PDB file of C-alpha atoms and ligand atoms in Angstrom:
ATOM      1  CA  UNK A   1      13.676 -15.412 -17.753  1.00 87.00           C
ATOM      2  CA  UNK A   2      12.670 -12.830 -20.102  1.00 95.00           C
ATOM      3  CA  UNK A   3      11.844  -9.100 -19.000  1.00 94.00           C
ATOM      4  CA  UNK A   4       8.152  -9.443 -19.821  1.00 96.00           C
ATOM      5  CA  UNK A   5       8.264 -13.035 -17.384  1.00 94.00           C
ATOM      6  CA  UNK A   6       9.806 -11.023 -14.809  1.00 91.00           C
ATOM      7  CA  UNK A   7       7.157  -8.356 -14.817  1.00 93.00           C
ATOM      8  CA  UNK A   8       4.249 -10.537 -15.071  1.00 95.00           C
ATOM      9  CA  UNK A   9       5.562 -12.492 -12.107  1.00 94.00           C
ATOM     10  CA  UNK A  10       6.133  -9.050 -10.251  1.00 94.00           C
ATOM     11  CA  UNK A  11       2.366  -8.445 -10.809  1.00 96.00           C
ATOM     12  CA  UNK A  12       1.186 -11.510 -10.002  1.00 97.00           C
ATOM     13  CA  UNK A  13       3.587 -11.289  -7.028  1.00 97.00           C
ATOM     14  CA  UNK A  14       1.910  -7.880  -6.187  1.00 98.00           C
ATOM     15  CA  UNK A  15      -1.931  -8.923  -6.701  1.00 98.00           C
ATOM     16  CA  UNK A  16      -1.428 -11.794  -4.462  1.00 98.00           C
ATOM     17  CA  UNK A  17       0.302  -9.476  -1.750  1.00 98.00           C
ATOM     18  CA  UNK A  18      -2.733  -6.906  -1.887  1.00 98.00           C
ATOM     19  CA  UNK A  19      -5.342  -9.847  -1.948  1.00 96.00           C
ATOM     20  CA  UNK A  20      -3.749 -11.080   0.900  1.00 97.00           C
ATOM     21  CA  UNK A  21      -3.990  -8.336   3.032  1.00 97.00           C
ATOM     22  CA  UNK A  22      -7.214  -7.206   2.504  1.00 95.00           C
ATOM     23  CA  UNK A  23      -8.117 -11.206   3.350  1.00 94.00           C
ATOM     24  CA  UNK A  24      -6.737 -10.340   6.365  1.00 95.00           C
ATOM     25  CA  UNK A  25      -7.967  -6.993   7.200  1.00 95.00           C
ATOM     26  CA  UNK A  26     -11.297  -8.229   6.213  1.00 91.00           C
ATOM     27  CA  UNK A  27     -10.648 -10.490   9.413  1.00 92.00           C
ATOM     28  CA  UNK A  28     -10.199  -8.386  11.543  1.00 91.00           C
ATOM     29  CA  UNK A  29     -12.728  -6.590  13.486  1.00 90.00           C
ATOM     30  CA  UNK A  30     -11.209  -4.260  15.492  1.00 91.00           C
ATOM     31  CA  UNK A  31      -9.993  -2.590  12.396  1.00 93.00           C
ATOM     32  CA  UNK A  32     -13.404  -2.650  10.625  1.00 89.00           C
ATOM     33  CA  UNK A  33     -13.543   0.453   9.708  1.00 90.00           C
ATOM     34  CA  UNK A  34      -9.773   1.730   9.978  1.00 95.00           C
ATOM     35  CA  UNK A  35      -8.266   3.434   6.631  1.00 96.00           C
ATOM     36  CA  UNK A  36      -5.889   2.020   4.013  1.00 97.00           C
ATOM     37  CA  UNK A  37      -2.985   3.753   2.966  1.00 98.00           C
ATOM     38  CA  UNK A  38      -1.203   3.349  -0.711  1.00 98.00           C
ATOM     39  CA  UNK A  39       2.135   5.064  -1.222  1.00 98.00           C
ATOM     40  CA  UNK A  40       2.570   5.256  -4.757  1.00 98.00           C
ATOM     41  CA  UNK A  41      -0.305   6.016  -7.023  1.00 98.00           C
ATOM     42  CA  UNK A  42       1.786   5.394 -10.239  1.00 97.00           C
ATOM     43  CA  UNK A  43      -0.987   5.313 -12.963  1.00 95.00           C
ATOM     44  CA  UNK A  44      -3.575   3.731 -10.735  1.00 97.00           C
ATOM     45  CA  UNK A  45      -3.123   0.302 -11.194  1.00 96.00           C
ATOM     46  CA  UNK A  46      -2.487  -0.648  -7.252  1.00 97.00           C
ATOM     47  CA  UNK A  47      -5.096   1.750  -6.041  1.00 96.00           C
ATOM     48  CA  UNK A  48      -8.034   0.644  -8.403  1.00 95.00           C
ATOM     49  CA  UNK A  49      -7.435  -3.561  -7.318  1.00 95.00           C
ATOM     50  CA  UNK A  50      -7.482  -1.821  -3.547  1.00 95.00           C
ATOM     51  CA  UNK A  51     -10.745  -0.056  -4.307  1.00 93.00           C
ATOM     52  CA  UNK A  52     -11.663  -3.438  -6.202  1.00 90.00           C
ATOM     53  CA  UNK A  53     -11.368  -6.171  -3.667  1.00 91.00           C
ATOM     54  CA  UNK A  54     -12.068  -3.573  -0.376  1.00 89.00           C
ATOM     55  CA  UNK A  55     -15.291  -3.217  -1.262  1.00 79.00           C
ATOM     56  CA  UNK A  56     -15.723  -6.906  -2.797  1.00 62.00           C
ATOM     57  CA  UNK A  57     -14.385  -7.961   1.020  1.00 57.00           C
ATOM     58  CA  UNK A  58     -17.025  -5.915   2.688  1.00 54.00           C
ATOM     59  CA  UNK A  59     -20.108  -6.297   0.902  1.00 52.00           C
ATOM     60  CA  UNK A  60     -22.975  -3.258   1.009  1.00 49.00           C
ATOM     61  CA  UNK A  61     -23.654  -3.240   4.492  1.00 44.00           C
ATOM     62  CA  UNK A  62     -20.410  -2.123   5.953  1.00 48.00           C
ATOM     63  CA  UNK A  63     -19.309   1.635   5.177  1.00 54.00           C
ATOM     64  CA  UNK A  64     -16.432   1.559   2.094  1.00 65.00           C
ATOM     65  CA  UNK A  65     -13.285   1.618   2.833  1.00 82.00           C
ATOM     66  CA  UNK A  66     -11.198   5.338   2.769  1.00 93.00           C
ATOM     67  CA  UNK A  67      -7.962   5.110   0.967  1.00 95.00           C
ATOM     68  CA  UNK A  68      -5.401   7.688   1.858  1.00 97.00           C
ATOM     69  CA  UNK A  69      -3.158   8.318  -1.295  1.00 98.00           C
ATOM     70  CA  UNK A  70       0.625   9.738  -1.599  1.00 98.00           C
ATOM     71  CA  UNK A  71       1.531  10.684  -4.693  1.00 98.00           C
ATOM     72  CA  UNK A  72       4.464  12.871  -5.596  1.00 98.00           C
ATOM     73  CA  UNK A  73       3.056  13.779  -8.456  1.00 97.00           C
ATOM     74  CA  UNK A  74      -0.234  12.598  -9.993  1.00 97.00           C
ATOM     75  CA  UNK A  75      -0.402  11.602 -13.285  1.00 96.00           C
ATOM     76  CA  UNK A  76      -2.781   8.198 -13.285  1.00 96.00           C
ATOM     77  CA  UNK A  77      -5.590   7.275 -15.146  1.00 92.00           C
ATOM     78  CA  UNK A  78      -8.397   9.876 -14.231  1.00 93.00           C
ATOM     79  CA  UNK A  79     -10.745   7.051 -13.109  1.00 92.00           C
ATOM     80  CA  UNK A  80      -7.715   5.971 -10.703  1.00 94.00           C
ATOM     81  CA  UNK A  81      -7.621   9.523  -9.202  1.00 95.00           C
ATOM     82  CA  UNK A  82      -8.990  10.000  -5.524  1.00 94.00           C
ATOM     83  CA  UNK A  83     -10.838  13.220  -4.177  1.00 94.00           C
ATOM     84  CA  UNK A  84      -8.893  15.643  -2.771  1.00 95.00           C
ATOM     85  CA  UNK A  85      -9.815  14.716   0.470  1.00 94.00           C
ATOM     86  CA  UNK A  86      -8.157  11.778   0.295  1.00 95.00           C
ATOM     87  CA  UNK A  87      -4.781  12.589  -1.463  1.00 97.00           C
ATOM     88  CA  UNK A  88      -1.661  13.505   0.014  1.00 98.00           C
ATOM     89  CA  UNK A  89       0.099  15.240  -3.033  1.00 98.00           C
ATOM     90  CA  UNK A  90       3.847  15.802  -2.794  1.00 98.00           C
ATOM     91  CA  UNK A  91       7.116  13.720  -1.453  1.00 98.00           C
ATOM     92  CA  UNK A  92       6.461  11.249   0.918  1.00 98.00           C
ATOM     93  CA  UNK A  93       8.972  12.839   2.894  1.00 98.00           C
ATOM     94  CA  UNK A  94       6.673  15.896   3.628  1.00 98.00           C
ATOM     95  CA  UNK A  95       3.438  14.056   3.830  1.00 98.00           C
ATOM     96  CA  UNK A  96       3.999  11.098   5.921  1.00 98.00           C
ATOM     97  CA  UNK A  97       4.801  13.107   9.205  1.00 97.00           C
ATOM     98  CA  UNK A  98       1.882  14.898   9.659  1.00 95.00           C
ATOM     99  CA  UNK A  99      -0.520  12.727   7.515  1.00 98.00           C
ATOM    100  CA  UNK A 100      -2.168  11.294  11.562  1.00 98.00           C
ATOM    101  CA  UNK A 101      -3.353  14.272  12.326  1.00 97.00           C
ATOM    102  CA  UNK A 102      -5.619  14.641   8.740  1.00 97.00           C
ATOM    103  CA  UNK A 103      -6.955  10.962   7.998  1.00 97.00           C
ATOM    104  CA  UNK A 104      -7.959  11.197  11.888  1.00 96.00           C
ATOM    105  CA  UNK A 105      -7.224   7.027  12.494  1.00 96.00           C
ATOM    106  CA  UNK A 106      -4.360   4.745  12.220  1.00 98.00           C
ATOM    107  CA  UNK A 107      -4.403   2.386   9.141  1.00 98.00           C
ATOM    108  CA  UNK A 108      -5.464  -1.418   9.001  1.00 97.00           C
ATOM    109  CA  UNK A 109      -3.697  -1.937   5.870  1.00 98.00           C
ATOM    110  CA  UNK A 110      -0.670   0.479   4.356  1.00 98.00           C
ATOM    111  CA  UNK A 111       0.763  -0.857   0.085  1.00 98.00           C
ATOM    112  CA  UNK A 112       3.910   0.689  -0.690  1.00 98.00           C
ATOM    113  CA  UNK A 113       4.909   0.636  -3.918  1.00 98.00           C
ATOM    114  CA  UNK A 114       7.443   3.407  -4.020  1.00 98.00           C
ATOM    115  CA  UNK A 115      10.482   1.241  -6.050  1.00 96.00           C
ATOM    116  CA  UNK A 116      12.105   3.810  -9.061  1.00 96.00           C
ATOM    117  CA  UNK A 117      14.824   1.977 -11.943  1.00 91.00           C
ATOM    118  CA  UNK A 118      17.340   3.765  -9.518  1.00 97.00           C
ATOM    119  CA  UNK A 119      18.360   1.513  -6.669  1.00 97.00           C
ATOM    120  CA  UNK A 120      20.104   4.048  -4.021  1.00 98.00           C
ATOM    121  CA  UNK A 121      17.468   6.647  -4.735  1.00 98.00           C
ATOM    122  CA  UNK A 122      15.116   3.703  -3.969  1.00 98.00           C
ATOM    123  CA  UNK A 123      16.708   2.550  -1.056  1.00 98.00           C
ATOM    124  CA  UNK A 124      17.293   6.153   0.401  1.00 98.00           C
ATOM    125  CA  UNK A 125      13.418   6.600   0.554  1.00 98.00           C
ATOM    126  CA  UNK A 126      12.420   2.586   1.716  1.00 98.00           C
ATOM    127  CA  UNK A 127      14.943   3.679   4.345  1.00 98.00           C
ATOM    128  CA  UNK A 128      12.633   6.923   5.124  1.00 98.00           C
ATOM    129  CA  UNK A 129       9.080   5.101   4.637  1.00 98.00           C
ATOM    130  CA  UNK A 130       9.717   2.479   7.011  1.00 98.00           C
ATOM    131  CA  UNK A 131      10.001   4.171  10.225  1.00 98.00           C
ATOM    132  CA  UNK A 132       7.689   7.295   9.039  1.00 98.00           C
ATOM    133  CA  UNK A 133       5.226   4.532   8.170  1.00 98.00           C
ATOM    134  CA  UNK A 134       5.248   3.087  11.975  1.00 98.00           C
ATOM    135  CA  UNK A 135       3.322   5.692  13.711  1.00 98.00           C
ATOM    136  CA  UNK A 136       0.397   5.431  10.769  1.00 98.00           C
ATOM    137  CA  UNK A 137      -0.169   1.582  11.270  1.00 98.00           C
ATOM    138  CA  UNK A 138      -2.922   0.493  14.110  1.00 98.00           C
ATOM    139  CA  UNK A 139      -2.218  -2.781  16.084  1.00 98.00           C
ATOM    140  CA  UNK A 140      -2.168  -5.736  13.998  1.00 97.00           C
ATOM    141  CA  UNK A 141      -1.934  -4.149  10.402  1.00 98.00           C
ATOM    142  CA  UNK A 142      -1.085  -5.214   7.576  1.00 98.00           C
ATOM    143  CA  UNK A 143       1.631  -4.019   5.300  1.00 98.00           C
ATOM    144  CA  UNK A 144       2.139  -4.996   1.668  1.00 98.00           C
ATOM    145  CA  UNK A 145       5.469  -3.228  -0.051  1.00 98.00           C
ATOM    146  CA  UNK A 146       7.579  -3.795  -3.183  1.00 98.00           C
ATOM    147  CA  UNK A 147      10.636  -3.106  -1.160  1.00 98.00           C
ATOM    148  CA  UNK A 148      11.898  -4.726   2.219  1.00 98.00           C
ATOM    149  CA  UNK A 149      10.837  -1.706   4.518  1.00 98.00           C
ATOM    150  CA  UNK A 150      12.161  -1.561   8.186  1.00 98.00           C
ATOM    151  CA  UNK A 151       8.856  -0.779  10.173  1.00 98.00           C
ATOM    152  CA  UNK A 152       9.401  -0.514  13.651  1.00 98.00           C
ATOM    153  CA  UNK A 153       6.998  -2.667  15.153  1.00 98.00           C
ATOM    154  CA  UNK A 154       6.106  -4.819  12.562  1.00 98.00           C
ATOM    155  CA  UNK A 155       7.590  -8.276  11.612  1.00 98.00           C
ATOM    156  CA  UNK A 156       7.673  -9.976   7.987  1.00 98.00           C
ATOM    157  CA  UNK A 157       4.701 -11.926   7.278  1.00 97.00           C
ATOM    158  CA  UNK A 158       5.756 -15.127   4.806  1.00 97.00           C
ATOM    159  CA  UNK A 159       4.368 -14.596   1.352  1.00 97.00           C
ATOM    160  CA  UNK A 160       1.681 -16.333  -0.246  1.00 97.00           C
ATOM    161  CA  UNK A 161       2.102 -19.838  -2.326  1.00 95.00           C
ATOM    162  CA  UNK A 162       3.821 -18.893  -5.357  1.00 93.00           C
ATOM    163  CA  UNK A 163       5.450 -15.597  -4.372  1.00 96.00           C
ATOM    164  CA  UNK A 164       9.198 -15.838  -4.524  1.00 94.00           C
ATOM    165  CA  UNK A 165      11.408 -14.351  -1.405  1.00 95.00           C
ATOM    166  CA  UNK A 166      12.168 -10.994  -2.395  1.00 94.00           C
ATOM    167  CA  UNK A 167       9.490 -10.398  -5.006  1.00 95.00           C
ATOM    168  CA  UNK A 168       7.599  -8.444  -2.718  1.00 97.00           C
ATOM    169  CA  UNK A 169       7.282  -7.582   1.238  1.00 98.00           C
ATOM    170  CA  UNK A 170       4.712  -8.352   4.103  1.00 98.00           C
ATOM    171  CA  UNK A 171       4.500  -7.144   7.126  1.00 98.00           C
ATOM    172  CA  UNK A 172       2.546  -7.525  10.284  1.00 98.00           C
ATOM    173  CA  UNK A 173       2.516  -4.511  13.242  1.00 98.00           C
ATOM    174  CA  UNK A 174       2.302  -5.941  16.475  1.00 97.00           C
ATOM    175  CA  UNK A 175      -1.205  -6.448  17.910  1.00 92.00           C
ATOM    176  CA  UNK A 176      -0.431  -3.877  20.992  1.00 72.00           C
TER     177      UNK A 176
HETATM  178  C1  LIG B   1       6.059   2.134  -8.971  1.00 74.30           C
HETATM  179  S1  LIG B   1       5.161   3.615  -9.086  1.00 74.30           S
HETATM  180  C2  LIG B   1       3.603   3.193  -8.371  1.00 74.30           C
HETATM  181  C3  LIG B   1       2.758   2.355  -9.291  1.00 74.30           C
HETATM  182  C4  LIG B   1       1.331   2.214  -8.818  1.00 74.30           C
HETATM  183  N1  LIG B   1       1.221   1.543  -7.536  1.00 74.30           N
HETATM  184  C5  LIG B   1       0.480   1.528  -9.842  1.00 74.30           C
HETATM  185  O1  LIG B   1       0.072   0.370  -9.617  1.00 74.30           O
HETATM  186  O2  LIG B   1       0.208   2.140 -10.861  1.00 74.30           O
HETATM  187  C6  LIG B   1       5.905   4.596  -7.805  1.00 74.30           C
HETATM  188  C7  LIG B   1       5.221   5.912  -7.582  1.00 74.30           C
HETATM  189  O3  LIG B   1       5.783   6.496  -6.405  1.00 74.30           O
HETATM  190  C8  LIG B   1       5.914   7.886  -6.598  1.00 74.30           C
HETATM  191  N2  LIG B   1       6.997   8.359  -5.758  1.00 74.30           N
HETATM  192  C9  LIG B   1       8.286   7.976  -5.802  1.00 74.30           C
HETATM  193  N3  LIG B   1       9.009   8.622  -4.885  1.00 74.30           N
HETATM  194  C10 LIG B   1       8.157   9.452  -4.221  1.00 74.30           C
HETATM  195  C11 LIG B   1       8.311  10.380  -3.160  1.00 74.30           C
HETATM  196  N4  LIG B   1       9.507  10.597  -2.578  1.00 74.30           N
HETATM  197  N5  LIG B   1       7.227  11.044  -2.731  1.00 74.30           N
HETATM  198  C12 LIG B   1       6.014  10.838  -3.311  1.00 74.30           C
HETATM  199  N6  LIG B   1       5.808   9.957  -4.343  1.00 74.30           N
HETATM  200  C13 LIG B   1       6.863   9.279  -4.789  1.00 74.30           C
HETATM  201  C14 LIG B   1       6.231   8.048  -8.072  1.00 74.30           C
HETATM  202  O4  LIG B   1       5.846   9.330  -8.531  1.00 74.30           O
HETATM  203  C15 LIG B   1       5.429   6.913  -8.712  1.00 74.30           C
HETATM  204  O5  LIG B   1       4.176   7.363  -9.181  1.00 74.30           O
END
């Protein structure tokens, strides 16, 4: 497989995941109105389908999503660039553990997408997400990540037709 199949199947892998779970946070109800979180903000691309298909999935009548953003450093496309109010700017590891207390409500849907070209560092911070991530999640989110995250809590979800084991991660948190 060449390198450009690989990342177009990464993508596609990655849409599906993120159309996924907002199908299912969509069906939820208890979590109508609960945020989203995306770890990673890259240049945008993740956030912008989020913003996309959130507000395709909920129509006029229901209020708009809010989508929490961490993002060491932001350097996206300025379209792709939430309000301050809603951006967490700086490492993960400073931001997660206090990030309840500011977006005021536990998420119905978290995307990581936190993976670097260097595997240990990468590993080193999926190893800090996972559990930091835990205490952000509401009953019966939904987590979408492009590493295998250890969320306390939560169990893998199997992946949508077409997605290959290990292209990307889903997660469920238990329902309380
Ligand atoms: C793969 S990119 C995200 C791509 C993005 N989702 C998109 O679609 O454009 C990973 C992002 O995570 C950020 N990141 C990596 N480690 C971080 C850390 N420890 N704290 C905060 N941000 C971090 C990087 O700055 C980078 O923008």
């Amino acid at each position: 497989m060449s390198r450009l199949d690989s990342a177009i199947r990464r993508l596609q892998a990655q849409r599906a995941c993120l159309d996924w779970a907002v199908g299912e946070l969509a069906a939820l109800p208890d979590l109508a109105t609960a945020p989203v979180l995306e770890l990673g903000l890259g240049n945008g691309r993740t956030y912008d389908h989020l913003r996309d298909r959130l507000h395709d999935a909920h129509g006029d009548h229901l209020p708009n999503r809010e989508i929490f953003v961490f993002e060491r450093k932001v350097a996206a496309h300025p379209d792709c660039v939430p309000d301050a109010a809603h951006l967490f700017e700086g490492d993960f590891r400073d931001n997660l553990p206090n990030a309840l207390a500011r977006i005021g409500a536990r998420a119905g849907l978290a995307h990581c997408d936190i993976g670097s070209g260097d595997a240990a560092l990468t590993k080193a911070l999926a190893d800090f997400v996972g559990p930091a991530l835990a205490p952000l999640l509401a009953p019966g989110a939904v987590v979408a990540a492009d590493q295998a995250l250890a969320i306390p809590g939560c169990q893998p979800v199997p992946l949508p037709d077409g997605v290959a084991v290990g292209r990307y991660h889903l997660y469920r948190m238990a329902s309380g």
